[in-house]
Amino acid sequence: MCAASNPVAGRDGLAVLDAEEIRRALTRIAHEILERTHGGDGVILLGIPTRGVPLARRLAARIGEFEGLDVPCGSLDVTMHRDDLRLHPARALGRTDLPPGGVDGKTVVLVDDVLYSGRTVRAGLDALNDLGRPRAVQLAVLVDRGHRELPIRADYVGNLPTSQREVVHVLLTEVDGQDSVMIGEGRRP
């Protein structure tokens, strides 16, 4: 991910990761998950909608390629656990889809596209708590922007330092028709 090693002011619309770099980052993360979980036994991947879900599916497919494992994969809606609901009450609910057998006693890897303040992950931990008691919870993100507001860190990460005024746009084929990570100024489209 050397394309993102030197953040530059005024890089609006700059593509910092292309499809091949995203593929390589996910391959590396999949290998790291296998290493830290001793072969992936008892691992469940839960993507946080919207873009965390296809990333979790891609990671599950990569792990399957490397180890011949069928890694359970699902989605975890965090909407009702967000701490900004009263500020932005009109949010579409996502879908929680747990693999058969649930999360009890499993190593759950939450997957999201961007880690920024940590508030979405905190909501994910709260939502997960309502569903059972995992043995361990880990976090995989494609982009870690820094600028945390809560003491949360990713276990598996691609890294992209940014300024606070910059916005990271993760585009995935499954949602957006292409794979790239863009840096811009202003709000996400």
PDB file of C-alpha atoms in Angstrom, residues 4 8 22 25 41 58 64 78 87 92 100 114 130 155 164 173:
ATOM      1  CA  ALA A   4      -0.942   5.832   0.463  1.00  0.00           C
ATOM      2  CA  VAL A   8      -0.814  15.185   0.516  1.00  0.00           C
ATOM      3  CA  ILE A  22      -7.186  -3.941  -2.670  1.00  0.00           C
ATOM      4  CA  ALA A  25      -4.401  -6.122   0.940  1.00  0.00           C
ATOM      5  CA  ASP A  41     -10.808 -23.053  13.015  1.00  0.00           C
ATOM      6  CA  ARG A  58     -13.975 -11.796  -0.147  1.00  0.00           C
ATOM      7  CA  GLY A  64     -11.155 -20.930   1.575  1.00  0.00           C
ATOM      8  CA  VAL A  78     -25.204  -1.844  13.935  1.00  0.00           C
ATOM      9  CA  LEU A  87     -28.727  13.336  15.857  1.00  0.00           C
ATOM     10  CA  ALA A  92     -32.063   2.651   6.860  1.00  0.00           C
ATOM     11  CA  PRO A 100     -25.780 -21.341  11.513  1.00  0.00           C
ATOM     12  CA  VAL A 114     -12.981   2.252   7.033  1.00  0.00           C
ATOM     13  CA  ASP A 130     -26.979  -8.915  21.993  1.00  0.00           C
ATOM     14  CA  ASP A 155      -6.248  -6.350  14.415  1.00  0.00           C
ATOM     15  CA  GLN A 164      -9.310  15.139   9.362  1.00  0.00           C
ATOM     16  CA  THR A 173     -17.517  -3.840  -7.290  1.00  0.00           C
TER      17      THR A 173
END
